[in-house]
PDB file of C-alpha atoms in Angstrom:
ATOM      1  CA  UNK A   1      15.258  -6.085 -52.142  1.00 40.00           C
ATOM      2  CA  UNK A   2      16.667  -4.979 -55.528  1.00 43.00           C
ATOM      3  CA  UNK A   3      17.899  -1.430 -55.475  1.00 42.00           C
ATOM      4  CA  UNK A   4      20.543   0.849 -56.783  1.00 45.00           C
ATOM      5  CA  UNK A   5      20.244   4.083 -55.686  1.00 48.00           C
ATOM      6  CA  UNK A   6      16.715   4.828 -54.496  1.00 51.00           C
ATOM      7  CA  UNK A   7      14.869   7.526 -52.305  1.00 55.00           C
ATOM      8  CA  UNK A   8      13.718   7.296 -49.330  1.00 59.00           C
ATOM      9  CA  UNK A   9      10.628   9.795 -48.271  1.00 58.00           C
ATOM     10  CA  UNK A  10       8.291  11.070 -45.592  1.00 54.00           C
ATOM     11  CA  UNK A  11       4.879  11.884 -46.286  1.00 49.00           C
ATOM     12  CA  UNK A  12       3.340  14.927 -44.511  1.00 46.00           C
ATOM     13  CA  UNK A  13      -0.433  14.035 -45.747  1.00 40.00           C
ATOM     14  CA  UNK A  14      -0.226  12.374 -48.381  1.00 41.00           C
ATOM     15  CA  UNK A  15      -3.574  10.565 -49.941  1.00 43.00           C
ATOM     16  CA  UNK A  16      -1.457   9.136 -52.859  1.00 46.00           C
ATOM     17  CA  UNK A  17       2.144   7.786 -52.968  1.00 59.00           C
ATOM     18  CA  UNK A  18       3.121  10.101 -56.013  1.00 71.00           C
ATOM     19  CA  UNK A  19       6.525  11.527 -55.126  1.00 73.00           C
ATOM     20  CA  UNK A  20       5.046  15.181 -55.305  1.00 74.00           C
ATOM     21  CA  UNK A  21       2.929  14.625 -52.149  1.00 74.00           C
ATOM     22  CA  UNK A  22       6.087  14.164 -49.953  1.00 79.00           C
ATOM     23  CA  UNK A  23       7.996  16.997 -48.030  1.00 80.00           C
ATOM     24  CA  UNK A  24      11.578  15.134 -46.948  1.00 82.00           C
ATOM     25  CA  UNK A  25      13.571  12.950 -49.096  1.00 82.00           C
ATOM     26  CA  UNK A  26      17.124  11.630 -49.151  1.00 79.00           C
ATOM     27  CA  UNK A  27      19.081   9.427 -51.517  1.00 81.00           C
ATOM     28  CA  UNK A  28      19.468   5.538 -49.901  1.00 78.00           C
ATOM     29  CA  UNK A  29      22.527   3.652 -51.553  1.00 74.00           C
ATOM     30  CA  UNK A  30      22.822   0.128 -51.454  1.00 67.00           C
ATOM     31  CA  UNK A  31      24.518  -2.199 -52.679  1.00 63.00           C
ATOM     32  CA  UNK A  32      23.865  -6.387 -52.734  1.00 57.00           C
ATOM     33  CA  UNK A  33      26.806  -8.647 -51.641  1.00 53.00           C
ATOM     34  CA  UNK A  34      27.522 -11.001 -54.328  1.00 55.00           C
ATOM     35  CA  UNK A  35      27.479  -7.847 -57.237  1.00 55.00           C
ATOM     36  CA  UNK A  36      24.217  -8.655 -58.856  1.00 56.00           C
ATOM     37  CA  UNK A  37      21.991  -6.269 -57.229  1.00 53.00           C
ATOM     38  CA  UNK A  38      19.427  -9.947 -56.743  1.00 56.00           C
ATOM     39  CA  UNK A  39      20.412 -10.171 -53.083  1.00 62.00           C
ATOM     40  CA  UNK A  40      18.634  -8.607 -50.073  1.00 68.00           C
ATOM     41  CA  UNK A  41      20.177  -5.524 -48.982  1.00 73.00           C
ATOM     42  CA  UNK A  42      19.349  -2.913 -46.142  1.00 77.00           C
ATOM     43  CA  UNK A  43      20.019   0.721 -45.102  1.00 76.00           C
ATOM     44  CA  UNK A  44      20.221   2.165 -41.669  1.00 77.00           C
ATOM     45  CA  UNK A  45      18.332   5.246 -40.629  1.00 78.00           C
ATOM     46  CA  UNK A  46      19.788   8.328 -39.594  1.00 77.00           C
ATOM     47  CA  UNK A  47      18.383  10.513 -36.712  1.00 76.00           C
ATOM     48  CA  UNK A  48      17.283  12.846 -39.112  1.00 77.00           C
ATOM     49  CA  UNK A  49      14.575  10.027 -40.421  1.00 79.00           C
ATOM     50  CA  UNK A  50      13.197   9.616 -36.853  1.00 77.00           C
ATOM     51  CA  UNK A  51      13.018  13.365 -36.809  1.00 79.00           C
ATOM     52  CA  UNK A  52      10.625  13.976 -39.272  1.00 78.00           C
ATOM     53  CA  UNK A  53       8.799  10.521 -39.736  1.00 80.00           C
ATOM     54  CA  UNK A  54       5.834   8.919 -37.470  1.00 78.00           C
ATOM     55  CA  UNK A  55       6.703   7.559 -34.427  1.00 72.00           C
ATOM     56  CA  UNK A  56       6.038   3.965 -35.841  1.00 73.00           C
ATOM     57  CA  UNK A  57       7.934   5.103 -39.111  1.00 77.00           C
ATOM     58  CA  UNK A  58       4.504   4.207 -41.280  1.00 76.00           C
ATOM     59  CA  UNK A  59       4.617   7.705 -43.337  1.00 80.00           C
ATOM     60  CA  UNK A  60       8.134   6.343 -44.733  1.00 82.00           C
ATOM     61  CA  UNK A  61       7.883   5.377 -48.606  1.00 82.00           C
ATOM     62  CA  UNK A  62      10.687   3.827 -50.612  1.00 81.00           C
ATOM     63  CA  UNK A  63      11.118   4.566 -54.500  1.00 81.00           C
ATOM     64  CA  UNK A  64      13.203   3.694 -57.202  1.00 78.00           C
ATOM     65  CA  UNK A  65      12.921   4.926 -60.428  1.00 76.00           C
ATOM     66  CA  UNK A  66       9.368   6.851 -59.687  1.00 75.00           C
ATOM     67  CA  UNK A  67       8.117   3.713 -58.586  1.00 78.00           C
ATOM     68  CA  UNK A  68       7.280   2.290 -54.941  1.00 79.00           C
ATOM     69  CA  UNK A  69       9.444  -0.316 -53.661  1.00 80.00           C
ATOM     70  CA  UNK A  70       8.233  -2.568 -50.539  1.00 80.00           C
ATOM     71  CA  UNK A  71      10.532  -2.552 -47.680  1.00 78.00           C
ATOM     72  CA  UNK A  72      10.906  -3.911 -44.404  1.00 80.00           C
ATOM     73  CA  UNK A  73      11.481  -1.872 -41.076  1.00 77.00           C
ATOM     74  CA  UNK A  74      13.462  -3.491 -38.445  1.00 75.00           C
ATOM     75  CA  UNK A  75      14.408  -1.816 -34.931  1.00 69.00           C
ATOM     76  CA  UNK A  76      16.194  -2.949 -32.068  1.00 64.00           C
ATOM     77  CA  UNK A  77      14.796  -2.053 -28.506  1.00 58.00           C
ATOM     78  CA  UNK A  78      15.279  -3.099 -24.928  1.00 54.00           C
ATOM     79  CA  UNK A  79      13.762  -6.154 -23.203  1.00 52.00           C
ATOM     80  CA  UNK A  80      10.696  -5.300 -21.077  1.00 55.00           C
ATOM     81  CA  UNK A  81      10.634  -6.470 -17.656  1.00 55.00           C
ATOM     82  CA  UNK A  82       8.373  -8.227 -16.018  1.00 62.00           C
ATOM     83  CA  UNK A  83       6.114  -5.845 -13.449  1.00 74.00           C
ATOM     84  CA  UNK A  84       6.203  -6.748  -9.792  1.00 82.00           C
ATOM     85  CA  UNK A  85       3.760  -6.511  -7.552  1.00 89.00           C
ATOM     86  CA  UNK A  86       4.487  -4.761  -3.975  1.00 91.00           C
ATOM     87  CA  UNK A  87       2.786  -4.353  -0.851  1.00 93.00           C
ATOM     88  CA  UNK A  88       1.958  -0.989   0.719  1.00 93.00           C
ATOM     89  CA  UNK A  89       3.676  -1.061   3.840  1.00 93.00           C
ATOM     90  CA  UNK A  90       2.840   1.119   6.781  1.00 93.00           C
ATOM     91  CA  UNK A  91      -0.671   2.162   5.288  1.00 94.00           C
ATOM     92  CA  UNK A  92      -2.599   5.513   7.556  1.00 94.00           C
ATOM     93  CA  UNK A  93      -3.155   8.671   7.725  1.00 94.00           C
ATOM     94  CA  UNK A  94      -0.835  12.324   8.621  1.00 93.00           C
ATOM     95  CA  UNK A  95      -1.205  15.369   8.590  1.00 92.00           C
ATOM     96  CA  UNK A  96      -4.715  14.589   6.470  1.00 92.00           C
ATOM     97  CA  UNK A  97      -2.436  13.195   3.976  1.00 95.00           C
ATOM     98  CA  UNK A  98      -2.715   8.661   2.978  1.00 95.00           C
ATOM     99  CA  UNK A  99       0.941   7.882   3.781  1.00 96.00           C
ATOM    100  CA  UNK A 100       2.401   4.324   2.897  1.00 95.00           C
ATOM    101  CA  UNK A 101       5.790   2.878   2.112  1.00 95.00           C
ATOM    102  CA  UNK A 102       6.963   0.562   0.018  1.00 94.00           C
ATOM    103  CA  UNK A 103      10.398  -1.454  -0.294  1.00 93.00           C
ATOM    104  CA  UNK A 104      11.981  -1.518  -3.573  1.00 91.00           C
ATOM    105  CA  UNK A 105      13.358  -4.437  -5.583  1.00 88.00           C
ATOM    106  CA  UNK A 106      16.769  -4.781  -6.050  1.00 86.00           C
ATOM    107  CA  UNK A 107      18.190  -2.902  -9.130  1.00 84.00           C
ATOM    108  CA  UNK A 108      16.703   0.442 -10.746  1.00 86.00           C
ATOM    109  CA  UNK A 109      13.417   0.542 -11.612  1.00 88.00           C
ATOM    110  CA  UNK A 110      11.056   3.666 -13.180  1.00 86.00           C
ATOM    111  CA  UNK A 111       7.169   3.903 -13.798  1.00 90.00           C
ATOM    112  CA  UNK A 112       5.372   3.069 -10.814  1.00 93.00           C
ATOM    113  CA  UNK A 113       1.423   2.396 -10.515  1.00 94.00           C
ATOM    114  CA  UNK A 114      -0.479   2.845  -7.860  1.00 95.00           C
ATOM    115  CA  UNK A 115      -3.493   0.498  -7.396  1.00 95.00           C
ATOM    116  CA  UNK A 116      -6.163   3.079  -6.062  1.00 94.00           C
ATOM    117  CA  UNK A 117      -9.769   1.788  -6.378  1.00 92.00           C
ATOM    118  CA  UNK A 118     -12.893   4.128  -6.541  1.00 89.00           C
ATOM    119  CA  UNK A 119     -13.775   6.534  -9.175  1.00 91.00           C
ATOM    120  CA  UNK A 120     -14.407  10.184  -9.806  1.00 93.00           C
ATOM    121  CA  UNK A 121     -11.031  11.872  -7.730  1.00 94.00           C
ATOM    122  CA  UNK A 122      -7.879  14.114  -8.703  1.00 94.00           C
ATOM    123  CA  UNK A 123      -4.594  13.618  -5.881  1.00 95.00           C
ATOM    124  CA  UNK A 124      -0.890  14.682  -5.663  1.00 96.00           C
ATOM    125  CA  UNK A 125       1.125  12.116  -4.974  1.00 96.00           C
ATOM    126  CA  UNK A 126       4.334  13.121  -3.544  1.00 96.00           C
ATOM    127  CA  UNK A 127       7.268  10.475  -3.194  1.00 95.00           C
ATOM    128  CA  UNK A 128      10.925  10.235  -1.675  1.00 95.00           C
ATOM    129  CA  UNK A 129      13.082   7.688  -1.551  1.00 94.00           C
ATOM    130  CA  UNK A 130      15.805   6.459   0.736  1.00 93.00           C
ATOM    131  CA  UNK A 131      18.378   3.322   1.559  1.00 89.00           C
ATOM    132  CA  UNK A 132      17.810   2.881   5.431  1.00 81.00           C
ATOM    133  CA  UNK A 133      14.426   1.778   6.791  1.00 74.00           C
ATOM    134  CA  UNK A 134      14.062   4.187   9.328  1.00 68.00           C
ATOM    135  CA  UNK A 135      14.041   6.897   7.032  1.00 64.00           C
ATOM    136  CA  UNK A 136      16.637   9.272   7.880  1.00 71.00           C
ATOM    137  CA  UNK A 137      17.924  10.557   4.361  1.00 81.00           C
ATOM    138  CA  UNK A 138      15.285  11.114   1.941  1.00 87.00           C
ATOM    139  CA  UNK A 139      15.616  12.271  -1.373  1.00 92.00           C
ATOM    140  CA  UNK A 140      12.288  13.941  -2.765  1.00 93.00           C
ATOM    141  CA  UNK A 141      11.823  12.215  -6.383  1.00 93.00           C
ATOM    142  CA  UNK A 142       9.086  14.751  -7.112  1.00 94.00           C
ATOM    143  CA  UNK A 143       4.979  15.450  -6.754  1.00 95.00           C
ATOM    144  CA  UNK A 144       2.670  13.856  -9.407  1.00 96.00           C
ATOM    145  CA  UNK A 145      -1.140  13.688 -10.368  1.00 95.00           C
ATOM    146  CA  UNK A 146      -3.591  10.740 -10.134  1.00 95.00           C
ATOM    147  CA  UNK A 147      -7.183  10.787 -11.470  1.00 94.00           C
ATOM    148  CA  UNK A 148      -9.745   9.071 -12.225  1.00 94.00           C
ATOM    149  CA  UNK A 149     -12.544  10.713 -14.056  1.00 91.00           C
ATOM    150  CA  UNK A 150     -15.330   8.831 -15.021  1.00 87.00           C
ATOM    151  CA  UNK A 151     -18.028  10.930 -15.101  1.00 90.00           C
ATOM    152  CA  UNK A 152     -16.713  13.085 -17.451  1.00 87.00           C
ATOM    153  CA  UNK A 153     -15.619  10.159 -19.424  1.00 81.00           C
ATOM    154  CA  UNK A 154     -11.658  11.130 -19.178  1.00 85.00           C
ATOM    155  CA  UNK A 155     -10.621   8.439 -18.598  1.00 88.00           C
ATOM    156  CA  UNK A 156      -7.892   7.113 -15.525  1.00 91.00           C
ATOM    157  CA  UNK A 157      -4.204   7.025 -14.886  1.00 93.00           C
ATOM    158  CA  UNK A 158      -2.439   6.264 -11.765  1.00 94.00           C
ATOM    159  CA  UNK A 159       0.869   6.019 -12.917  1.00 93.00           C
ATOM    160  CA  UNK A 160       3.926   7.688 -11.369  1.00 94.00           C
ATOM    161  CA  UNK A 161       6.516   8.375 -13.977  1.00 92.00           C
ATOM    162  CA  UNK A 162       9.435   8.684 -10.776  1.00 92.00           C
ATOM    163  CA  UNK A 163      13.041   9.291 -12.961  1.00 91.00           C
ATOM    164  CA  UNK A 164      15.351   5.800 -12.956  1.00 89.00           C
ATOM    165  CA  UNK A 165      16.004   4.913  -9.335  1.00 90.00           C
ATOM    166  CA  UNK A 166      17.442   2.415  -7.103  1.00 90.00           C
ATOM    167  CA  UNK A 167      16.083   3.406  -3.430  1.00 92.00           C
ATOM    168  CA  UNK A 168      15.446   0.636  -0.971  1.00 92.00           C
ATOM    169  CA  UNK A 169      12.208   2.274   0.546  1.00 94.00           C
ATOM    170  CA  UNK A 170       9.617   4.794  -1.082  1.00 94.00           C
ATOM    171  CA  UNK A 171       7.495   6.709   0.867  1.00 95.00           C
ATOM    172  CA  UNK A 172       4.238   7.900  -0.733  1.00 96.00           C
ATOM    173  CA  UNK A 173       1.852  10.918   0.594  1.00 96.00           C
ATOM    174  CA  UNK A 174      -1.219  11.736  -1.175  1.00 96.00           C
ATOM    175  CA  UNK A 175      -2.893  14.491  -1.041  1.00 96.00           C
ATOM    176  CA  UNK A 176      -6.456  13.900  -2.170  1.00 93.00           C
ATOM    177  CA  UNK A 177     -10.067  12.418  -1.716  1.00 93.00           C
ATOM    178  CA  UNK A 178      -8.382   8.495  -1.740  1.00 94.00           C
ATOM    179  CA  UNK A 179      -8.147   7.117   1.653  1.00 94.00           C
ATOM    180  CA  UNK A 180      -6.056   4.355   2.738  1.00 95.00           C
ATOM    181  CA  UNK A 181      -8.167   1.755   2.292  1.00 95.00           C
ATOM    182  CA  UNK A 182      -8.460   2.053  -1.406  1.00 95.00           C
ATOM    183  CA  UNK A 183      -4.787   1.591  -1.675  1.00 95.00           C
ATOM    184  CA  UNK A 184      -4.189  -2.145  -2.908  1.00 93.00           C
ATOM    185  CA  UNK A 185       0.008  -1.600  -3.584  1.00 91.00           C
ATOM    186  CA  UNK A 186       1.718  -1.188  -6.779  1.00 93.00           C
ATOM    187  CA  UNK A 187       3.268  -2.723  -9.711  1.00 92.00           C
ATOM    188  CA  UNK A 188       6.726  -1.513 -10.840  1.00 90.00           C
ATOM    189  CA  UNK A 189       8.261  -1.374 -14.119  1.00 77.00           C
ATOM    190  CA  UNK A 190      12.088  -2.828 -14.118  1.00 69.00           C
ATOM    191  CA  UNK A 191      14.489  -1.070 -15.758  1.00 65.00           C
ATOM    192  CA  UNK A 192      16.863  -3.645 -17.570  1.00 60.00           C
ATOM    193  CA  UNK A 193      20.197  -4.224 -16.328  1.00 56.00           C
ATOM    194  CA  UNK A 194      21.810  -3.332 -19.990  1.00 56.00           C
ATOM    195  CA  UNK A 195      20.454  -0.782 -22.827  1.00 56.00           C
ATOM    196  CA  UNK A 196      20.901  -0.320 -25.655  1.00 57.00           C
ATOM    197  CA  UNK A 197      23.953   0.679 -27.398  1.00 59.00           C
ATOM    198  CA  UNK A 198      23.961   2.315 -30.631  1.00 63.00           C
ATOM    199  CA  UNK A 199      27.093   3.717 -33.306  1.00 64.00           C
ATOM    200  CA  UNK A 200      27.441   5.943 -35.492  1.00 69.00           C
ATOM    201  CA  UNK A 201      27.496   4.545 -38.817  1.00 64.00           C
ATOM    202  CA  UNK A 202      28.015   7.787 -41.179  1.00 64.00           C
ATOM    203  CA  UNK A 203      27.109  11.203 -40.655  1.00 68.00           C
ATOM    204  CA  UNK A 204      26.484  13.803 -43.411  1.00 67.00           C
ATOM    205  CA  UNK A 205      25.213  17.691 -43.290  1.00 70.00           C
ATOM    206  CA  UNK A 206      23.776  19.371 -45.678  1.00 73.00           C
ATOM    207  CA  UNK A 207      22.636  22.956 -46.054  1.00 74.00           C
ATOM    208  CA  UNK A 208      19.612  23.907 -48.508  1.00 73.00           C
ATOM    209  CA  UNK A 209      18.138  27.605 -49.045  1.00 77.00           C
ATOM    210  CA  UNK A 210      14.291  27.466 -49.720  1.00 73.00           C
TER     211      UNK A 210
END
C-alpha cells in the first residue's frame, strides 16, 4: 500500500464514495520501511474508529489525494472453543417448576443452550451455581427467557447468556409450559483460558466546535 499521509473516513449513508458524503475523518500517517513509500505499510485503529464505524468496519473508506485507496482490515480475536455437550442430571418436577442439574466442565465457561424441543412456548429459566454436589451454597447467576415462537414466525432462542463462571454444578428451574421430557441437555460455550491483550499504541484528543 503506497501512502503518505492519507484519510481515513466513515460513511454515515453514503451512495457514493465522494469525500463529501462522509461524517468522521482523521489523518492516517504512514510511512514504508525501506524510504520509498513502494513497501506495504499499515495503521492501527484507535477506539474512536470502532466507535463510530460498522461493527464489521465495512463503512470505513481510505483516500489519498481525493482518491480511494484499497486497504486491507486485519483484527485479532480470541480462539473459539469447541461446545460440549452435557447431560441433564436429576431431570423432574417442584414446586410446578422442570428442575435439572448439570455438572460443569472444568475451567470458566459462559453462554449456555438449552436443548428444549416443542414449539410455540415462552419460560424463565432461573439458574444457580455451586462447587459441592449436594448443593449447600448456591449462588443465583440470574433469571432468563426462552421461546420459541413459531406461529407468529419469531423465530427461537434458548440460549442462557449466564456471566463467565466456573461452578461445578448448575441447577436449572423453569418456569413455563416445557416439561421435563423435552429437555435433551445443553451445549456450553468455553471461555478460553487466555484473552486477548491489547496496548496502547498512541493516544491523541482533540476538541472541535461545530
Amino acid at each position: 500500500m503506497r501512502l503518505g499521509a492519507a484519510l481515513l473516513l466513515l460513511a454515515v449513508a453514503a451512495a457514493t464514495p465522494e469525500i463529501r458524503y462522509f461524517r468522521y475523518e482523521r489523518p492516517v500517517s504512514v510511512t514504508s520501511h525501506d524510504g520509498s513509500g513502494s513497501a506495504q505499510t499499515c495503521a492501527v485503529l484507535d477506539a474512536s474508529t470502532f466507535e463510530h464505524a460498522a461493527a464489521d468496519l465495512g463503512d470505513l473508506r481510505l483516500y489519498h489525494d481525493h482518491s480511494e485507496t484499497p486497504y486491507v482490515i486485519r483484527t485479532d480475536a480470541p480462539a473459539r472453543a469447541a461446545e460440549q455437550k452435557i447431560a441433564a442430571l436429576n431431570l423432574g418436577t417442584r414446586a410446578g417448576q422442570t428442575t435439572f442439574d448439570a455438572a460443569m466442565p472444568n475451567g470458566q465457561y459462559s453462554d449456555v443452550s438449552l436443548d428444549v424441543s416443542g414449539a410455540n412456548f415462552i419460560a424463565t429459566v432461573t439458574v444457580t451455581g455451586t462447587h459441592d454436589e449436594g448443593h449447600q451454597h448456591e449462588t443465583r447467576l440470574g433469571a432468563y427467557t426462552i421461546f420459541d415462537l413459531t406461529d407468529q414466525k419469531l423465530g427461537r432462542s434458548t440460549v442462557l447468556h449466564l456471566p463467565p463462571s466456573d461452578f461445578r454444578y448448575l441447577h436449572f428451574a423453569i418456569a413455563g409450559p416445557v416439561k421435563p421430557q423435552q429437555i435433551g441437555g445443553m451445549t456450553v460455550g468455553r471461555v478460553p483460558a487466555t484473552q486477548p491483550h491489547y496496548l496502547l499504541v498512541a493516544e491523541r484528543s482533540q476538541v472541535a466546535q461545530d
